[in-house]
XYZ file of C-alpha atoms in Angstrom:
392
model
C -9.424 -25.398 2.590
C -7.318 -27.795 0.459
C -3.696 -28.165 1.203
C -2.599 -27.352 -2.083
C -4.671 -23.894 -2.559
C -2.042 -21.995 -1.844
C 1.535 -21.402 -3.327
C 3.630 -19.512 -0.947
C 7.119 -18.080 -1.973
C 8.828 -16.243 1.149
C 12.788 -15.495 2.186
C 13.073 -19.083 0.223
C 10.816 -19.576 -2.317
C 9.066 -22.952 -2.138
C 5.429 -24.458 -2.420
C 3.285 -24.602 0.590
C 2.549 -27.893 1.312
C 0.629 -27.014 4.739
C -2.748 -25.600 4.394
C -3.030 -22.348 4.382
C -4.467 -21.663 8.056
C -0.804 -22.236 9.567
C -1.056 -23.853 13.176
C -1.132 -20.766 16.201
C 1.849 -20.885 18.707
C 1.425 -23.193 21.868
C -0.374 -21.825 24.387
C 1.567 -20.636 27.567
C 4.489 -19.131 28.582
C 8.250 -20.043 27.282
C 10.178 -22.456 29.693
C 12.693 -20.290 32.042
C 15.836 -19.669 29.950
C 13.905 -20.777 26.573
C 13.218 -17.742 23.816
C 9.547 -17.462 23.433
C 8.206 -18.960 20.526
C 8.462 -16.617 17.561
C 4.800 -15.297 16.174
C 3.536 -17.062 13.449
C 1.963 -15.530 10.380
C -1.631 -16.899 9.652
C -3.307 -16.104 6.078
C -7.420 -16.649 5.651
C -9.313 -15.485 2.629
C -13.117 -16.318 1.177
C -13.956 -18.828 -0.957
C -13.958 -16.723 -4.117
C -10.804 -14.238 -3.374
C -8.029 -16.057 -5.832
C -10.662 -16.557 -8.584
C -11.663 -13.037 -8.662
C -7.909 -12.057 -9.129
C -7.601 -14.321 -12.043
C -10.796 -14.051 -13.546
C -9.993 -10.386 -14.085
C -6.037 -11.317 -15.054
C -4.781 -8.924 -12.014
C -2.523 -9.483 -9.425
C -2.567 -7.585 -5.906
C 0.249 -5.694 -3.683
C 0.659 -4.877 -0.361
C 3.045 -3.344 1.863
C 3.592 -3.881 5.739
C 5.760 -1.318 7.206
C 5.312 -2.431 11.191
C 7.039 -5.905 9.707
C 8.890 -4.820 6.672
C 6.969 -6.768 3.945
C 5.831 -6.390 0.351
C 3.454 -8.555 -0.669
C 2.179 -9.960 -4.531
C -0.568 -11.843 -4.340
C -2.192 -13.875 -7.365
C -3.894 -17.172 -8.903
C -2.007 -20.133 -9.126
C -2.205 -22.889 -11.655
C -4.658 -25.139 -9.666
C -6.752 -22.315 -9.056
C -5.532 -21.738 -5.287
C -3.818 -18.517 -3.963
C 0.101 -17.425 -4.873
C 1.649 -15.251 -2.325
C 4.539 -13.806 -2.922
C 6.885 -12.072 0.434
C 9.474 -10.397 0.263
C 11.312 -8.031 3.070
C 12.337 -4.657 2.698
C 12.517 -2.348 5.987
C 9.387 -0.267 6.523
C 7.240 -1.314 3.462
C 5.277 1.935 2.626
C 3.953 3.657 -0.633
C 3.111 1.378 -4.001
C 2.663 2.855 -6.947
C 1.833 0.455 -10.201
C 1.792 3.147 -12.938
C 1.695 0.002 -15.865
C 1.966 -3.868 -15.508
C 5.400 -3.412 -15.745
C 6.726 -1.040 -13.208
C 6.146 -1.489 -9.108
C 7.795 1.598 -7.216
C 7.810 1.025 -3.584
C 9.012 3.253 -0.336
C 10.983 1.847 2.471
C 12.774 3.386 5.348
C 15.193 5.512 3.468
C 15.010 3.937 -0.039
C 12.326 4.477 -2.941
C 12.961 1.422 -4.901
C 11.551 1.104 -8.867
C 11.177 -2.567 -9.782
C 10.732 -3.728 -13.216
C 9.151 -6.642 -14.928
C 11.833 -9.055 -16.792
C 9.007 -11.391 -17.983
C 8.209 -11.281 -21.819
C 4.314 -11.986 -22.532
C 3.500 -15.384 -23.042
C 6.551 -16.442 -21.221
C 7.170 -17.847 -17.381
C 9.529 -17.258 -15.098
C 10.756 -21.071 -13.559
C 7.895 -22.441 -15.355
C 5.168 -20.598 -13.098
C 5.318 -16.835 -12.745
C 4.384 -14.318 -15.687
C 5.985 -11.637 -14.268
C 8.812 -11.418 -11.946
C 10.079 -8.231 -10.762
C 13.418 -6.974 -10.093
C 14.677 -3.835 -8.246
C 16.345 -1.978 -11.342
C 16.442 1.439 -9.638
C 17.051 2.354 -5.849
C 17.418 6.319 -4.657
C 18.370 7.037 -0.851
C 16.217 9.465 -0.044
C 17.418 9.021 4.026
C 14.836 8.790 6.683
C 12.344 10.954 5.513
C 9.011 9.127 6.478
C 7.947 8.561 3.028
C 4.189 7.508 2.491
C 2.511 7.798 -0.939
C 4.310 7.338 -4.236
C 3.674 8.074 -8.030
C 5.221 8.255 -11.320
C 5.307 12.126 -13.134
C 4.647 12.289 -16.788
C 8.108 12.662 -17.159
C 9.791 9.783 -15.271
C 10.894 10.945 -12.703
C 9.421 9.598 -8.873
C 7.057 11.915 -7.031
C 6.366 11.063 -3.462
C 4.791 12.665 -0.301
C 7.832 13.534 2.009
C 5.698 13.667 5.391
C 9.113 14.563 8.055
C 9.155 17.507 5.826
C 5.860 18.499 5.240
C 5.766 18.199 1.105
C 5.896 16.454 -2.325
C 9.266 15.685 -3.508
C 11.407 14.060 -5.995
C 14.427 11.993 -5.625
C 17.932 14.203 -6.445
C 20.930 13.450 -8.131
C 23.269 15.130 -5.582
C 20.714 15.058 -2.116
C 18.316 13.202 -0.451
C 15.748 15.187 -2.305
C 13.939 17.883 -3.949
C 10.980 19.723 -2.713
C 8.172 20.164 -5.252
C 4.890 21.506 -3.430
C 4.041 22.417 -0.125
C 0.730 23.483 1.506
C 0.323 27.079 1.274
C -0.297 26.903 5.360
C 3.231 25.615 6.179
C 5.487 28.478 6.340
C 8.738 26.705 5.546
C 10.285 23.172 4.738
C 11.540 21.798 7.820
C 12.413 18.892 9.543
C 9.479 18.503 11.685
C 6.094 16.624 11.109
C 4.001 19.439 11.415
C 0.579 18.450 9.419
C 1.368 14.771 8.794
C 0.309 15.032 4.916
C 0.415 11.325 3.479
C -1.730 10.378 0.971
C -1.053 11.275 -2.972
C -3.449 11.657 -5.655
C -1.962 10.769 -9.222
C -3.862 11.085 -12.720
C -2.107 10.748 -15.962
C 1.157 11.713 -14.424
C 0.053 14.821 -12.460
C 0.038 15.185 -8.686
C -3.608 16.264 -8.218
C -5.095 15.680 -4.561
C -2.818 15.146 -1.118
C -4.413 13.957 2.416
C -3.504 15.184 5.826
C -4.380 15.168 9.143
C -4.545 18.386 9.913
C -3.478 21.761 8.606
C -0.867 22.353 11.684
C 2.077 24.399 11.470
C 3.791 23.370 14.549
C 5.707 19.711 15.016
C 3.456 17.275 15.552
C 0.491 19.250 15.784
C -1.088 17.028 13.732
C -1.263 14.792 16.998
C -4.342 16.574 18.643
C -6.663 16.783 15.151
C -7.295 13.561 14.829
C -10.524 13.140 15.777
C -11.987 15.920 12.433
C -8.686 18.348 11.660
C -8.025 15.798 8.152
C -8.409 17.750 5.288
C -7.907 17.146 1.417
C -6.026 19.492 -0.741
C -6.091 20.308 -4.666
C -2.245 20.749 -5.175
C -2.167 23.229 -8.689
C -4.372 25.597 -6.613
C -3.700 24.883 -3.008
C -7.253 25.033 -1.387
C -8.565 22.684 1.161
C -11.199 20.678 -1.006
C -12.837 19.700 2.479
C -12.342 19.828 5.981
C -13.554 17.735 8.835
C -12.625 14.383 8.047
C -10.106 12.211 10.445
C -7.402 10.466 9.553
C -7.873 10.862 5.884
C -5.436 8.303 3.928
C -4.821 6.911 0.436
C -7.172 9.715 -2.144
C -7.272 7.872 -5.288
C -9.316 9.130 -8.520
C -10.961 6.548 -10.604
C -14.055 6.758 -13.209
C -13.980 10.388 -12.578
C -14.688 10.629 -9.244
C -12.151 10.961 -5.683
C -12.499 8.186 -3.750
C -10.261 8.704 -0.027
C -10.111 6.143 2.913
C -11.345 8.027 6.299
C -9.228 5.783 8.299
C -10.543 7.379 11.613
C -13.862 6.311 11.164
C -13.402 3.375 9.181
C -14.560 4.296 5.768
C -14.280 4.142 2.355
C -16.078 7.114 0.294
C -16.160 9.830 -2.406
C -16.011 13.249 -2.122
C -18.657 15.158 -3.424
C -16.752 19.076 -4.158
C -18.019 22.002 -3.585
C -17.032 25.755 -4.441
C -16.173 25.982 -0.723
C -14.545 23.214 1.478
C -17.625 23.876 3.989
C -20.143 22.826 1.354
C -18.375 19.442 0.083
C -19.221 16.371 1.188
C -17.871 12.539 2.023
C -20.312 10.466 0.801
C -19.460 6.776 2.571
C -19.701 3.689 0.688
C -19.315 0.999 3.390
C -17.379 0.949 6.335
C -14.743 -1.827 6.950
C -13.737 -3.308 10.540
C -10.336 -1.643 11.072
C -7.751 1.067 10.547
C -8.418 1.606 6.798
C -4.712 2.860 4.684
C -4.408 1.808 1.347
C -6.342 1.289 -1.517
C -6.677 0.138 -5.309
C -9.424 -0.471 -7.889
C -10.415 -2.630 -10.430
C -13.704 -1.730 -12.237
C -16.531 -1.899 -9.904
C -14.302 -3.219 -7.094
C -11.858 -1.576 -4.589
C -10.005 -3.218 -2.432
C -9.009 -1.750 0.874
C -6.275 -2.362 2.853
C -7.595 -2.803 7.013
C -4.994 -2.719 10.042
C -5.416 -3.337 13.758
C -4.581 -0.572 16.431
C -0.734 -0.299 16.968
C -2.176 -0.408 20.861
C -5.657 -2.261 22.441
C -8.153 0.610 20.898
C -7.549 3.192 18.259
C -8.336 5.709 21.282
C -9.790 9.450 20.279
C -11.195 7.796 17.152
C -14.709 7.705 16.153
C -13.677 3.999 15.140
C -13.377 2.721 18.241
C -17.013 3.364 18.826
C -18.023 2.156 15.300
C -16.186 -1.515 16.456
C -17.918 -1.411 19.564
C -21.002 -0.582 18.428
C -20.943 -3.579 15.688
C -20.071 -5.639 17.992
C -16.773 -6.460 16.505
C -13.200 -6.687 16.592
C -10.687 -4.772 13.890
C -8.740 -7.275 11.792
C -5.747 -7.199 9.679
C -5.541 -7.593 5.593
C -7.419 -6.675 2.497
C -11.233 -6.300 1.704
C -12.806 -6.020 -1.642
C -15.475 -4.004 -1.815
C -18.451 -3.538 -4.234
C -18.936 0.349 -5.355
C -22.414 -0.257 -7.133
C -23.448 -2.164 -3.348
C -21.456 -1.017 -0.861
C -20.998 -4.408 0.031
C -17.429 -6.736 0.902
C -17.418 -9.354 -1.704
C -14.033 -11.221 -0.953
C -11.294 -10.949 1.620
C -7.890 -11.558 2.650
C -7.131 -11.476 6.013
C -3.937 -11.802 7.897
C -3.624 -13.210 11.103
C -0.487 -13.366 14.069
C 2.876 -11.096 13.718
C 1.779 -8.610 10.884
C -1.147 -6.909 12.280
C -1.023 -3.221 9.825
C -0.967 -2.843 6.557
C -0.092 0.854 4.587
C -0.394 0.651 0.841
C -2.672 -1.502 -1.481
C -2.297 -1.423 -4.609
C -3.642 -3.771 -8.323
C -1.442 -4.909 -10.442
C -3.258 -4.912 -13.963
C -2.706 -7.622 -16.512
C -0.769 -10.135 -14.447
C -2.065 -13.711 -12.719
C 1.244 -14.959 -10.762
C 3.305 -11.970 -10.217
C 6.606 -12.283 -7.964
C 9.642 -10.098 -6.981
C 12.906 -10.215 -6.203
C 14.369 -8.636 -2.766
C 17.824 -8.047 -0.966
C 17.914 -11.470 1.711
C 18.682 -13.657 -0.608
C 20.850 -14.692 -3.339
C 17.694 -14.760 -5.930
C 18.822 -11.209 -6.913
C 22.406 -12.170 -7.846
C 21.780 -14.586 -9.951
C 19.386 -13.569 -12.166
C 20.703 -11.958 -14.731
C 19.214 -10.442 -17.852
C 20.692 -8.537 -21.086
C 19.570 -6.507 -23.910
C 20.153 -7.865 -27.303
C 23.281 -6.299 -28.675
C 23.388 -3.231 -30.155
C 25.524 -2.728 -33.566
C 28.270 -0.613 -32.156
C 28.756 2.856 -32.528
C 32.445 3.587 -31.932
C 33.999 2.765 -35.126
C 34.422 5.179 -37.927
């Protein structure tokens, strides 16, 4: 790979002028006394993986939590691969309701981020949209996974600590919207370990979990088949069986879930009873699949590694082995019509899990602005003035 395909912007934003496959960390232990050597970050992707994102004018976000980073990836002007990194703590739920707007969950934030870019204009001479964090609610340490935008504004997210779908409050750290008619009471205590939202046209319509416990962290022992899927306006388990479920997402009519257990991405086929429906699998991807956006024909899934050696108790672990293959880290496109991976990212070294995927529509070189720098002071953008209002 060429040494300039890649334009990487990080804590300092500068162009890469290493090739992208970043040199591994000498071999061996650390000299007595010494630190060892810090774990370098190592990005890979196929030949075709930047083209695709601007050949269909989209950009691509991703969110580590195990190493606090949010991710934009996109095209840059030679053709090459921008990435974009910035750190906030516990990277979780994206949500990308229009080119525009990028919500994102962190450890006890939920921070709304909006474009400042005018089309047809660049941000210093290279990025078409750059967003800033305009909005930021504490929500506290809630374990906050999925995120979405209601019809009416307002920030809908799945509140997993407490078992439910909230909003963010004026006056506390939230407000309860929906529970699952099997947990008796909103508590602090991660009883079914719901995570995954379903959004369409501003409604809340499907939620994942991995189980239907009502005890803490009885979700714990269902992870090999207790996931289920939910219809939130009537409450019923849509289906049953599945493990791990993550990320339901409806597009071109149909509900497409990750069943991160087993290492799939599928639809559900529904049925008038949860017994009768069915996950129909389109391909399965080498590793712990959680997060996941489309793009016409294509979805791209977000894949992690096992936060120990194996992903023990899941059907996964058998699927590697059987496949002869290892579980990797990053984000793999696949084709619905085919079933078949058709670009990749992958990442390689000290981020090794990924949570949230999701496409940015309408933008080739997207970046954003965090909190570790000074980037965020100094930026500063106005309306045009109004003709005032406060004279007779």
């Amino acid at each position: 790979m060429d040494k300039t395909d890649v334009t990487e912007r990080t804590e300092e934003p500068h162009i890469a002028d290493e090739a992208l496959q970043q040199a591994p960390a000498q071999d061996g232990a650390a000299a007595a006394g010494e630190a060892p050597p810090k774990q370098q970050v190592r990005y890979s992707m196929s030949p075709g993986f930047s083209e695709l994102l601007g050949s269909n004018r989209i950009g691509l976000s991703f969110s580590s939590y195990q190493s606090g980073k949010f991710y934009l990836l996109g095209q840059n002007t030679n053709g090459g691969l921008l990435i974009d990194e910035r750190f906030h703590q516990r990277a979780m739920g994206i949500s990308v309701p229009d080119k525009d707007t990028v919500i994102l969950a962190t450890l006890f934030q939920i921070i709304k981020f909006t474009n400042v870019v005018d089309a047809g204009q660049q941000f210093n001479d290279l990025y078409d949209a750059c967003y800033v964090p305009r909005e930021l609610f504490v929500t506290g340490e809630i374990d906050v996974h999925d995120v979405g935008l209601l019809k009416d504004g307002r920030i809908v997210f799945v509140n997993t600590l407490y078992n439910c779908l909230g909003t963010p409050s004026e006056r506390h750290s939230f407000t309860p919207l929906w529970k699952p008619p099997f947990i008796s009471k909103i508590i602090k205590e991660d009883r079914c370990h719901l995570n995954g939202l379903a959004m369409e046209n501003g409604v809340p319509r499907y939620v994942t979990a991995v189980s239907k416990s009502d005890t803490i962290d009885g979700w714990r022992d269902r992870r090999f088949d207790g996931g289920i899927v939910i219809d939130v306006a009537t409450g019923k388990i849509v289906i049953g069986g599945l493990s791990m479920p993550h990320s339901p997402r409806i597009h071109h009519g149909k509900l497409y879930m990750l069943n991160s257990g087993t290492g799939e991405i599928g639809w559900i086929e529904p049925a008038p009873h949860a017994a009768g429906s069915k996950f129909h699998a389109v391909a399965f991807c080498p590793g712990f699949v959680r997060g996941l956006g489309f793009h016409g024909k294509y979805a791209f899934v977000g894949l992690s590694k096992p936060r120990y050696e194996r992903f023990q108790g899941l059907a996964l672990d058998k699927k590697l082995r059987d496949a002869d293959s290892e579980p990797w880290c990053g984000v793999q496109v696949i084709d619905l019509e085919t079933g078949a991976c058709v670009q990749w990212f992958r990442i390689d070294g000290a981020v090794g899990e990924l949570y949230d995927v999701a496409v940015v529509p309408g933008v080739v070189r997207p970046m954003s602005l965090g909190f570790a720098t000074n980037e965020v002071l100094n930026l500063i953008t106005h309306e045009p003035l109004e003709e005032s209002s406060f004279t007779d």
